[in-house]
CSV table of C-alpha atoms in Angstrom, one decimal:
chain,number,residue,atom,x,y,z
A,562,MET,CA,22.4,-54.5,-24.7
A,563,ALA,CA,26.2,-55.9,-26.7
A,564,VAL,CA,25.9,-55.2,-30.3
A,565,ASN,CA,26.0,-58.5,-32.8
A,566,ILE,CA,27.6,-58.3,-35.4
A,567,LEU,CA,26.7,-59.7,-39.3
A,568,LEU,CA,29.7,-59.3,-41.9
A,569,LEU,CA,27.2,-60.3,-45.5
A,570,LEU,CA,29.8,-60.3,-48.3
A,571,ALA,CA,29.1,-61.0,-51.8
A,572,ASP,CA,31.6,-62.8,-54.7
A,573,ASP,CA,33.0,-61.3,-56.9
A,574,MET,CA,30.3,-58.2,-57.5
A,575,ASN,CA,30.7,-54.9,-58.9
A,576,TYR,CA,29.4,-51.7,-57.2
A,577,ASN,CA,26.5,-50.9,-59.3
A,578,THR,CA,25.3,-53.8,-60.2
A,579,ILE,CA,22.2,-53.2,-56.8
A,580,GLY,CA,19.9,-50.7,-57.8
A,581,CYS,CA,20.2,-48.7,-54.7
A,582,PHE,CA,23.4,-48.1,-56.9
A,583,GLY,CA,22.9,-47.5,-60.4
A,584,CYS,CA,21.9,-51.1,-62.2
A,585,PRO,CA,18.8,-50.3,-64.4
A,586,VAL,CA,19.0,-54.7,-64.5
A,587,ASP,CA,15.2,-55.7,-63.8
A,588,ASP,CA,14.7,-57.3,-59.9
A,589,ILE,CA,18.3,-57.3,-59.2
A,590,SER,CA,18.2,-56.2,-56.1
A,591,PRO,CA,15.4,-56.4,-53.9
A,592,ASN,CA,16.4,-57.7,-50.6
A,593,LEU,CA,19.6,-55.5,-50.2
A,594,ASP,CA,17.8,-52.5,-52.1
A,595,ARG,CA,15.4,-52.6,-48.6
A,596,LEU,CA,18.2,-52.8,-46.6
A,597,ALA,CA,19.8,-49.8,-47.8
A,598,SER,CA,16.4,-47.6,-47.3
A,599,GLN,CA,16.9,-49.4,-43.1
A,600,GLY,CA,20.8,-47.2,-43.0
A,601,ILE,CA,23.1,-45.9,-45.4
A,602,ARG,CA,24.5,-46.6,-48.1
A,603,PHE,CA,28.1,-45.1,-49.0
A,604,ASP,CA,29.1,-44.1,-53.1
A,605,ASN,CA,33.1,-44.7,-52.1
A,606,ALA,CA,33.5,-47.1,-50.9
A,607,HIS,CA,36.5,-49.8,-51.8
A,608,VAL,CA,38.1,-52.7,-49.8
A,609,SER,CA,42.2,-52.6,-49.6
A,610,ILE,CA,42.8,-54.7,-52.7
A,611,ALA,CA,40.7,-57.0,-55.2
A,612,VAL,CA,40.3,-60.0,-54.8
A,613,CYS,CA,39.0,-63.0,-52.4
A,614,GLN,CA,41.1,-64.1,-50.2
A,615,PRO,CA,43.3,-61.4,-49.2
A,616,SER,CA,40.7,-58.7,-49.6
A,617,ARG,CA,38.4,-60.3,-46.4
A,618,GLN,CA,42.4,-61.1,-44.9
A,619,SER,CA,42.8,-57.7,-44.4
A,620,MET,CA,38.9,-56.9,-44.0
A,621,LEU,CA,39.2,-59.2,-40.7
A,622,THR,CA,42.6,-58.3,-39.6
A,623,GLY,CA,42.1,-53.9,-40.2
A,624,LEU,CA,45.9,-55.1,-42.0
A,625,TYR,CA,47.8,-54.5,-45.3
A,626,PRO,CA,47.9,-57.4,-46.9
A,627,HIS,CA,51.7,-57.3,-46.7
A,628,HIS,CA,51.2,-56.3,-42.9
A,629,ASN,CA,49.3,-59.7,-42.0
A,630,GLY,CA,51.5,-61.8,-44.5
A,631,ALA,CA,48.4,-62.4,-47.4
A,632,LEU,CA,50.3,-60.7,-50.8
A,633,GLY,CA,47.7,-63.1,-51.9
A,634,PHE,CA,46.6,-66.8,-51.7
A,635,ASP,CA,48.1,-67.2,-48.7
A,636,PRO,CA,47.7,-68.0,-44.5
A,637,ILE,CA,48.3,-64.7,-42.5
A,638,ARG,CA,51.4,-65.0,-40.3
A,639,GLU,CA,50.6,-66.7,-37.3
A,640,ASP,CA,51.4,-63.7,-35.2
A,641,VAL,CA,48.8,-60.8,-36.5
A,642,THR,CA,45.8,-60.8,-34.3
A,643,THR,CA,42.3,-61.4,-35.7
A,644,LEU,CA,38.9,-59.3,-35.7
A,645,PRO,CA,37.5,-62.9,-34.1
A,646,GLU,CA,39.9,-63.8,-32.0
A,647,ILE,CA,39.7,-60.1,-29.8
A,648,LEU,CA,35.4,-60.9,-30.4
A,649,ARG,CA,35.9,-64.2,-28.5
A,650,LYS,CA,38.6,-63.3,-26.5
A,651,HIS,CA,35.1,-60.9,-25.0
A,652,GLY,CA,32.8,-63.4,-24.9
A,653,TYR,CA,31.1,-63.3,-29.0
A,654,PHE,CA,30.0,-66.4,-30.4
A,655,ASN,CA,32.1,-66.5,-33.8
A,656,GLY,CA,30.7,-67.9,-37.0
A,657,ILE,CA,31.6,-68.6,-40.6
A,658,ILE,CA,29.1,-69.7,-43.4
A,659,GLY,CA,31.0,-70.1,-47.1
A,660,LYS,CA,34.0,-68.8,-48.3
A,661,THR,CA,36.1,-71.0,-45.4
A,662,LYS,CA,39.4,-71.6,-47.2
A,663,HIS,CA,39.5,-67.7,-47.8
A,664,CYS,CA,40.3,-67.4,-43.3
A,665,ALA,CA,43.4,-69.4,-43.0
A,666,PRO,CA,44.9,-70.2,-41.1
A,667,GLU,CA,41.5,-71.4,-40.5
A,668,TYR,CA,42.5,-71.4,-36.0
A,669,LYS,CA,43.2,-67.9,-35.9
A,670,PHE,CA,40.1,-67.0,-36.6
A,671,ALA,CA,38.8,-68.6,-33.9
A,672,TRP,CA,34.8,-69.8,-35.0
A,673,ASP,CA,32.7,-71.5,-32.8
A,674,TYR,CA,30.4,-72.1,-35.5
A,675,PHE,CA,31.8,-73.8,-39.5
A,676,LYS,CA,29.6,-74.4,-42.2
A,677,ASP,CA,31.9,-74.6,-45.4
A,678,THR,CA,29.6,-74.8,-48.8
A,679,GLN,CA,31.9,-74.8,-51.5
A,680,ASN,CA,30.6,-78.7,-51.8
A,681,SER,CA,28.2,-80.5,-54.4
A,682,GLN,CA,26.0,-81.2,-51.0
A,683,ASN,CA,26.1,-77.4,-50.2
A,684,CYS,CA,25.2,-76.6,-53.5
A,685,TYR,CA,28.4,-74.8,-54.3
A,686,GLY,CA,28.0,-71.9,-51.6
A,687,ARG,CA,24.7,-70.9,-54.9
A,688,SER,CA,21.9,-72.0,-53.4
A,689,PRO,CA,19.4,-69.1,-50.8
A,690,TYR,CA,17.3,-71.9,-48.7
A,691,ILE,CA,21.1,-73.3,-46.9
A,692,TYR,CA,21.8,-70.5,-46.4
A,693,GLY,CA,19.1,-68.9,-44.6
A,694,ARG,CA,18.7,-72.5,-43.1
A,695,ASP,CA,22.2,-72.3,-41.5
A,696,ALA,CA,22.1,-68.3,-40.3
A,697,ALA,CA,19.3,-69.8,-38.5
A,698,GLU,CA,21.2,-72.7,-36.7
A,699,PHE,CA,24.0,-69.8,-35.4
A,700,PHE,CA,21.2,-67.5,-34.1
A,701,LYS,CA,19.4,-70.5,-32.5
A,702,GLN,CA,23.3,-71.9,-30.4
A,703,ALA,CA,24.1,-67.6,-30.3
A,704,LYS,CA,20.8,-67.7,-28.5
A,705,GLU,CA,21.3,-71.0,-26.1
A,706,ALA,CA,25.2,-70.0,-25.9
A,707,ASP,CA,23.5,-66.7,-23.9
A,708,LYS,CA,26.5,-64.0,-26.2
A,709,PRO,CA,26.6,-61.9,-29.0
A,710,PHE,CA,27.6,-63.0,-31.8
A,711,PHE,CA,29.7,-62.3,-35.0
A,712,LEU,CA,29.0,-63.9,-38.1
A,713,MET,CA,30.6,-63.5,-40.9
A,714,ALA,CA,27.8,-65.0,-44.3
A,715,ASN,CA,30.0,-65.3,-47.6
A,716,SER,CA,28.0,-66.4,-50.5
A,717,HIS,CA,29.6,-68.2,-53.4
A,718,ASP,CA,27.7,-65.8,-56.8
A,719,PRO,CA,28.1,-64.3,-57.8
A,720,HIS,CA,32.0,-65.8,-58.3
A,721,ARG,CA,32.5,-67.5,-62.0
A,722,PRO,CA,31.2,-70.0,-63.3
A,723,PHE,CA,28.0,-67.8,-62.8
A,724,ALA,CA,24.1,-69.7,-63.4
A,725,GLY,CA,23.6,-71.5,-66.5
A,726,SER,CA,26.9,-71.7,-68.1
A,727,LYS,CA,28.8,-74.5,-69.8
A,728,ASP,CA,31.1,-73.6,-67.3
A,729,GLU,CA,29.3,-74.6,-64.6
A,730,LEU,CA,29.6,-78.3,-66.0
A,731,THR,CA,33.0,-78.6,-65.5
A,732,LYS,CA,33.0,-76.9,-62.2
A,733,PHE,CA,30.3,-78.3,-60.9
A,734,PHE,CA,30.4,-82.6,-62.7
A,735,GLY,CA,28.2,-82.0,-65.3
A,736,PHE,CA,26.0,-80.0,-63.0
A,737,HIS,CA,23.3,-77.1,-63.5
A,738,THR,CA,23.0,-74.8,-60.3
A,739,TYR,CA,19.2,-74.3,-59.9
A,740,ALA,CA,18.8,-69.5,-59.8
A,741,SER,CA,15.2,-69.0,-59.8
A,742,ARG,CA,15.8,-65.9,-62.2
A,743,TYR,CA,17.8,-66.1,-65.5
A,744,TYR,CA,18.6,-63.3,-67.3
A,745,LYS,CA,18.5,-62.8,-71.7
A,746,PRO,CA,21.2,-60.8,-73.1
A,747,GLU,CA,18.6,-58.7,-74.2
A,748,GLU,CA,18.2,-57.8,-70.5
A,749,ALA,CA,21.7,-57.5,-69.3
A,750,TRP,CA,23.4,-54.6,-68.9
A,751,VAL,CA,27.2,-54.0,-70.3
A,752,PRO,CA,28.8,-51.4,-68.4
A,753,GLY,CA,31.4,-49.1,-70.2
A,754,PHE,CA,34.0,-51.0,-69.4
A,755,LEU,CA,33.4,-53.7,-71.6
A,756,PRO,CA,32.4,-53.5,-75.4
A,757,ASP,CA,28.6,-54.3,-77.0
A,758,ILE,CA,28.8,-57.5,-78.5
A,759,PRO,CA,26.4,-60.7,-78.4
A,760,ASP,CA,28.8,-63.0,-76.4
A,761,VAL,CA,30.1,-60.4,-73.9
A,762,ARG,CA,25.6,-59.9,-73.3
A,763,LYS,CA,25.2,-63.3,-73.2
A,764,GLU,CA,28.2,-63.4,-70.1
A,765,LEU,CA,26.9,-60.5,-68.5
A,766,SER,CA,23.3,-62.2,-68.6
A,767,GLN,CA,24.7,-64.8,-66.8
A,768,TYR,CA,26.7,-63.5,-64.3
A,769,TYR,CA,23.3,-61.1,-63.5
A,770,SER,CA,21.7,-64.2,-63.0
A,771,SER,CA,24.4,-64.9,-60.2
A,772,CYS,CA,23.7,-62.3,-59.0
A,773,HIS,CA,20.0,-62.1,-58.3
A,774,ARG,CA,20.3,-65.4,-56.3
A,775,CYS,CA,23.0,-64.1,-54.3
A,776,ASP,CA,20.3,-60.9,-53.3
A,777,GLU,CA,18.2,-64.8,-52.1
A,778,THR,CA,21.0,-65.7,-50.7
A,779,ILE,CA,21.7,-61.7,-48.2
A,780,GLY,CA,17.9,-61.9,-47.8
A,781,GLU,CA,17.0,-66.0,-46.5
A,782,VAL,CA,20.4,-64.8,-43.8
A,783,LEU,CA,18.3,-61.6,-43.0
A,784,ARG,CA,15.2,-63.3,-43.0
A,785,ALA,CA,16.4,-66.2,-40.4
A,786,LEU,CA,18.3,-62.7,-38.2
A,787,ASP,CA,14.8,-61.7,-38.1
A,788,GLU,CA,13.1,-64.1,-36.9
A,789,SER,CA,15.8,-65.2,-34.6
A,790,GLY,CA,14.7,-62.4,-32.5
A,791,MET,CA,18.3,-60.0,-32.7
A,792,ALA,CA,18.3,-58.3,-35.4
A,793,ASP,CA,17.2,-54.7,-33.6
A,794,ASP,CA,20.7,-55.5,-31.8
A,795,THR,CA,22.4,-56.3,-34.7
A,796,LEU,CA,24.8,-53.9,-36.5
A,797,VAL,CA,23.9,-55.1,-41.0
A,798,ILE,CA,26.8,-55.2,-43.3
A,799,PHE,CA,27.2,-55.7,-46.7
A,800,MET,CA,29.9,-56.3,-49.0
A,801,SER,CA,31.3,-57.9,-52.4
A,802,ASP,CA,35.3,-58.7,-52.1
A,803,ASN,CA,35.4,-57.1,-54.9
A,804,GLY,CA,34.6,-56.2,-57.8
A,805,MET,CA,33.1,-58.4,-60.6
A,806,ALA,CA,35.4,-60.9,-62.5
A,807,PHE,CA,35.6,-59.6,-65.9
A,808,PRO,CA,39.2,-57.4,-68.1
A,809,PHE,CA,39.4,-54.4,-66.2
A,810,ALA,CA,37.4,-55.7,-63.4
A,811,LYS,CA,39.0,-58.0,-60.1
A,812,ALA,CA,42.1,-58.6,-59.1
A,813,ASN,CA,43.7,-54.7,-61.0
A,814,CYS,CA,43.0,-51.4,-59.3
A,815,TYR,CA,40.4,-49.6,-60.9
A,816,LEU,CA,37.1,-48.1,-59.9
A,817,ASN,CA,35.3,-51.4,-60.9
A,818,SER,CA,38.3,-53.5,-59.7
A,819,THR,CA,38.1,-52.4,-55.3
A,820,LYS,CA,35.3,-50.2,-55.0
A,821,THR,CA,32.1,-52.1,-53.4
A,822,PRO,CA,28.5,-51.7,-52.2
A,823,PHE,CA,29.1,-50.9,-49.3
A,824,ILE,CA,25.6,-50.9,-46.9
A,825,ALA,CA,24.9,-50.8,-42.9
A,826,ARG,CA,22.1,-50.8,-40.6
A,827,TRP,CA,22.0,-50.4,-37.0
A,828,THR,CA,18.3,-49.7,-36.0
A,829,GLY,CA,18.3,-47.1,-33.3
A,830,HIS,CA,21.9,-45.4,-35.0
A,831,ILE,CA,22.1,-45.6,-38.3
A,832,GLU,CA,19.8,-43.0,-40.1
A,833,ALA,CA,17.3,-45.1,-42.2
A,834,GLY,CA,18.0,-44.2,-46.1
A,835,ALA,CA,21.1,-42.5,-45.3
A,836,TRP,CA,23.3,-42.0,-47.6
A,837,ASN,CA,26.8,-41.0,-47.8
A,838,LYS,CA,28.6,-39.4,-51.3
A,839,ASN,CA,32.2,-38.2,-50.3
A,840,ASP,CA,33.4,-39.8,-47.7
A,841,TYR,CA,35.9,-42.6,-48.5
A,842,ILE,CA,36.4,-46.0,-46.7
A,843,ALA,CA,37.8,-49.6,-47.0
A,844,GLY,CA,38.3,-52.7,-46.2
A,845,ILE,CA,41.3,-52.2,-43.5
A,846,ASP,CA,39.2,-50.2,-42.2
A,847,TYR,CA,35.7,-52.5,-41.2
A,848,THR,CA,37.4,-54.3,-38.2
A,849,PRO,CA,39.2,-51.6,-36.3
A,850,THR,CA,35.4,-50.0,-37.1
A,851,ILE,CA,33.1,-53.1,-35.9
A,852,LEU,CA,35.8,-52.8,-32.2
A,853,GLU,CA,34.8,-49.2,-31.6
A,854,ALA,CA,30.9,-50.3,-32.3
A,855,VAL,CA,31.5,-53.2,-29.6
A,856,GLY,CA,33.3,-50.6,-27.0
A,857,LEU,CA,36.9,-52.7,-27.8
A,858,LYS,CA,38.4,-49.6,-29.7
A,859,ASP,CA,41.5,-50.0,-28.4
A,860,GLU,CA,42.4,-53.1,-28.7
A,861,LEU,CA,44.4,-53.5,-31.3
A,862,GLU,CA,46.0,-52.0,-33.4
A,863,CYS,CA,45.0,-51.4,-37.3
A,864,ASP,CA,46.4,-49.5,-40.5
A,865,GLY,CA,43.0,-48.7,-41.0
A,866,CYS,CA,40.7,-46.3,-39.4
A,867,SER,CA,37.1,-46.4,-37.8
A,868,TYR,CA,34.4,-45.3,-40.0
A,869,LEU,CA,32.2,-45.6,-36.8
A,870,PRO,CA,31.4,-41.6,-36.7
A,871,LEU,CA,30.2,-41.7,-40.5
A,872,LEU,CA,28.5,-44.8,-40.0
A,873,LEU,CA,26.8,-42.6,-37.4
A,874,GLY,CA,25.4,-39.0,-39.5
A,875,GLU,CA,29.1,-37.1,-37.9
A,876,GLU,CA,31.8,-35.5,-39.7
A,877,GLN,CA,35.0,-37.8,-40.5
A,878,GLU,CA,38.7,-36.1,-41.3
A,879,ASN,CA,41.4,-37.7,-43.8
A,880,ARG,CA,38.1,-39.6,-45.7
A,881,ASP,CA,39.4,-38.0,-49.2
A,882,VAL,CA,41.3,-40.9,-50.8
A,883,VAL,CA,41.9,-44.1,-51.2
A,884,TYR,CA,45.1,-46.2,-51.2
A,885,THR,CA,44.3,-49.9,-52.4
A,886,GLN,CA,46.1,-52.6,-54.0
A,887,PHE,CA,47.4,-55.6,-55.9
A,888,ASN,CA,50.1,-58.9,-56.0
A,889,THR,CA,49.4,-62.1,-56.5
A,890,THR,CA,46.8,-63.7,-58.6
A,891,SER,CA,45.0,-67.6,-57.5
A,892,MET,CA,47.5,-69.0,-59.7
A,893,LYS,CA,50.7,-67.0,-57.7
A,894,ASN,CA,51.1,-65.2,-61.5
A,895,SER,CA,52.6,-61.8,-60.1
A,896,TYR,CA,51.9,-58.5,-60.9
A,897,PRO,CA,51.9,-56.2,-57.7
A,898,MET,CA,50.2,-52.6,-59.0
A,899,ARG,CA,48.9,-49.3,-56.2
A,900,CYS,CA,46.7,-47.0,-56.7
A,901,ILE,CA,45.5,-43.9,-55.1
A,902,GLN,CA,42.3,-42.7,-54.9
A,903,SER,CA,40.4,-39.2,-55.1
A,904,GLU,CA,36.9,-38.1,-56.2
A,905,GLN,CA,37.5,-37.1,-59.2
A,906,TYR,CA,41.2,-38.6,-60.3
A,907,GLY,CA,42.4,-41.9,-60.0
A,908,TYR,CA,46.7,-42.6,-60.8
A,909,ILE,CA,48.2,-46.6,-61.7
A,910,PHE,CA,51.3,-48.2,-60.4
A,911,ASN,CA,52.2,-51.5,-62.6
A,912,ALA,CA,55.4,-52.3,-60.8
A,913,TRP,CA,55.5,-55.3,-63.6
A,914,ALA,CA,54.7,-53.7,-66.8
A,915,ASP,CA,57.8,-53.6,-67.4
A,916,GLY,CA,56.2,-54.1,-72.2
A,917,ASN,CA,56.7,-58.2,-71.9
A,918,THR,CA,55.0,-59.5,-69.3
A,919,TYR,CA,51.4,-60.8,-70.0
A,920,TYR,CA,49.2,-60.4,-67.9
A,921,LYS,CA,45.9,-63.3,-66.6
A,922,ASN,CA,43.6,-64.2,-64.5
A,923,GLU,CA,40.8,-65.8,-64.0
A,924,SER,CA,38.8,-63.4,-65.0
A,925,MET,CA,39.7,-64.0,-68.9
A,926,SER,CA,38.5,-67.4,-68.9
A,927,GLY,CA,35.6,-67.2,-69.8
A,928,LEU,CA,33.4,-65.6,-72.8
A,929,THR,CA,34.2,-62.4,-71.9
A,930,PHE,CA,37.2,-61.9,-73.0
A,931,ARG,CA,37.6,-64.6,-75.4
A,932,ALA,CA,35.3,-62.4,-77.4
A,933,MET,CA,37.1,-59.5,-77.1
A,934,GLN,CA,40.5,-60.9,-78.8
A,935,SER,CA,37.9,-62.1,-81.8
A,936,ALA,CA,35.9,-58.7,-81.8
A,937,GLY,CA,39.4,-57.4,-81.5
A,938,GLU,CA,40.5,-59.1,-85.7
A,939,ASP,CA,37.6,-56.5,-87.2
A,940,ASN,CA,38.1,-53.7,-84.4
A,941,GLU,CA,41.3,-52.0,-83.8
A,942,GLU,CA,39.7,-50.2,-80.8
A,943,ILE,CA,38.5,-53.9,-78.8
A,944,LEU,CA,42.1,-54.8,-80.5
A,945,GLU,CA,43.9,-51.9,-78.3
A,946,ARG,CA,41.9,-52.2,-75.5
A,947,VAL,CA,42.8,-56.7,-74.9
A,948,ARG,CA,46.5,-55.0,-76.4
A,949,PHE,CA,46.1,-52.3,-73.0
A,950,LEU,CA,44.4,-55.0,-70.5
A,951,ASN,CA,47.6,-57.8,-71.7
A,952,TYR,CA,50.5,-55.6,-71.3
A,953,ARG,CA,48.9,-52.1,-69.4
A,954,CYS,CA,52.5,-49.1,-68.6
A,955,ARG,CA,54.3,-48.5,-66.0
A,956,GLU,CA,51.4,-45.4,-64.8
A,957,GLU,CA,47.8,-44.4,-65.2
A,958,PHE,CA,45.7,-41.7,-64.2
A,959,TYR,CA,41.8,-41.0,-65.1
A,960,ASP,CA,39.5,-38.5,-64.4
A,961,PHE,CA,37.1,-40.5,-62.9
A,962,THR,CA,34.5,-37.2,-63.1
A,963,ASN,CA,34.6,-38.0,-67.5
A,964,ASP,CA,36.0,-41.0,-67.5
A,965,PRO,CA,34.6,-43.5,-64.6
A,966,ASN,CA,35.6,-46.2,-66.9
A,967,ALA,CA,38.6,-45.7,-67.1
A,968,LEU,CA,39.1,-46.1,-71.0
A,969,HIS,CA,41.7,-42.5,-71.9
A,970,ASN,CA,44.9,-43.0,-69.9
A,971,LEU,CA,45.5,-39.5,-69.4
A,972,ILE,CA,50.0,-40.2,-68.5
A,973,ASP,CA,51.3,-38.7,-70.7
A,974,GLU,CA,48.4,-35.5,-71.4
A,975,PRO,CA,50.3,-31.8,-71.0
A,976,GLU,CA,47.2,-30.0,-69.2
A,977,TYR,CA,47.0,-33.0,-66.4
A,978,GLN,CA,51.0,-33.3,-65.0
A,979,GLU,CA,51.4,-31.0,-62.5
A,980,MET,CA,48.2,-32.8,-60.9
A,981,ILE,CA,49.5,-36.0,-61.8
A,982,GLN,CA,53.3,-35.1,-60.7
A,983,LYS,CA,51.2,-34.4,-57.1
A,984,PHE,CA,49.4,-37.4,-56.4
A,985,ARG,CA,52.8,-39.7,-57.2
A,986,ASN,CA,54.2,-37.2,-54.2
A,987,ARG,CA,51.4,-38.3,-51.8
A,988,LEU,CA,51.1,-42.4,-54.0
A,989,GLU,CA,55.7,-42.4,-52.9
A,990,LYS,CA,54.8,-41.0,-48.7
A,991,TYR,CA,52.0,-43.6,-48.3
A,992,LEU,CA,54.6,-46.3,-49.6
A,993,LYS,CA,57.2,-45.1,-47.1
A,994,GLU,CA,55.1,-44.8,-44.4
A,995,THR,CA,53.7,-47.8,-44.9
A,996,GLU,CA,57.1,-48.9,-45.8
A,997,ASP,CA,55.2,-51.1,-48.6
A,998,PRO,CA,57.2,-54.2,-50.5
A,999,VAL,CA,56.8,-52.2,-54.1
A,1000,TYR,CA,58.5,-49.0,-52.4
A,1001,PRO,CA,61.5,-49.4,-53.6
A,1002,ASP,CA,60.1,-50.4,-56.7
A,1003,TYR,CA,58.5,-46.6,-56.9
A,1004,ARG,CA,61.9,-45.1,-56.0
A,1005,ARG,CA,64.0,-46.5,-58.7
A,1006,ILE,CA,61.5,-45.8,-61.9
A,1007,ILE,CA,59.3,-43.2,-61.1
A,1008,CYS,CA,60.5,-41.1,-58.3
A,1009,GLN,CA,64.6,-40.6,-60.0
A,1010,LYS,CA,63.0,-40.5,-63.6
A,1011,ALA,CA,60.8,-37.3,-62.3
A,1012,GLU,CA,64.6,-36.5,-60.6
């Protein structure tokens, strides 16, 4: 029997926001926790680029942004083949719900069922009920067509504006969206890369309210799948497209930028309750994985490599590091960054950081960054964090074992120089082999300095 594919994506959800990944917020993700208990979760899954559209397009092409033509919020090149195109060619019924503009141009993604939810009639992608209703309709149509299916269900949660925030009134024409639970600031968990100050807690409580609603959306889609009778024949994968829309997360190359909560379920194939704590997988690996799962392994040449053996509990070599990147913001501001991360260390090259260029993205538009700026007037430590976010430096190096929140840049520490050089050399090799457009700048700024 053919394998059905369900891709569930959260929008701007941090890897540690889900209960089974360590989030201490009460009842934050019962549906995703249940899904994890039925399949496998990965501690070291990353997206290839931490911003919405290029992240999704890398997933569905198996290519880095500089290879599919979409460095930022751009359409992929017309000569690039997508996963849905191949699946349709082999008899699949393809569908997308939500975030439809982030797969462009539309015709290249070969959708048979197309549901845009970013409008008032569909509660701006913030209604679990609507996602369940539309998923049920998609599964019905796939059955009637007598075809296996590929469905990409994209929640708009927890993307800004957060549930209950003042920003909702501006974005949604004077209306708040409904959430079944609104967390209070005192219920919020403050990740270590953010300061624990009142307005940060307030905005985090709104973020967690949106995350809880995202979990409900996932639950409604899974309920529709169960009711369709096709759940046992479906490979389900859940991820977030990037980290939370807060300073030092989304639109960067930190652990909190690209690390994603990854869960996969495939009844009869994936062991229930499995937990992979060591292997690194990336967004570009999604397409080759799906192609292998459906028996089309050699149909497309990708930058990524299938992690299907890992899903099935087998061992796989060359899974000790992950390479990630960032290019341009939604406002078309260019901040090229490249990163290599291992279990213990992370090295970041900021090609844009010349001491004068000012970094800015939409994650800095809310309460948190303004609160950090205000607190920095009396707190030198917070002020330095604000300065560093704005201007950065050419190189960053972190010991994630002791500093997972990347608070202490070790790039100039003498005892780390040998390890730093190993990471520099490995990143240089990768940039050259992948014909990355940042490579000339890396050679000029880093390699020639070292020589």
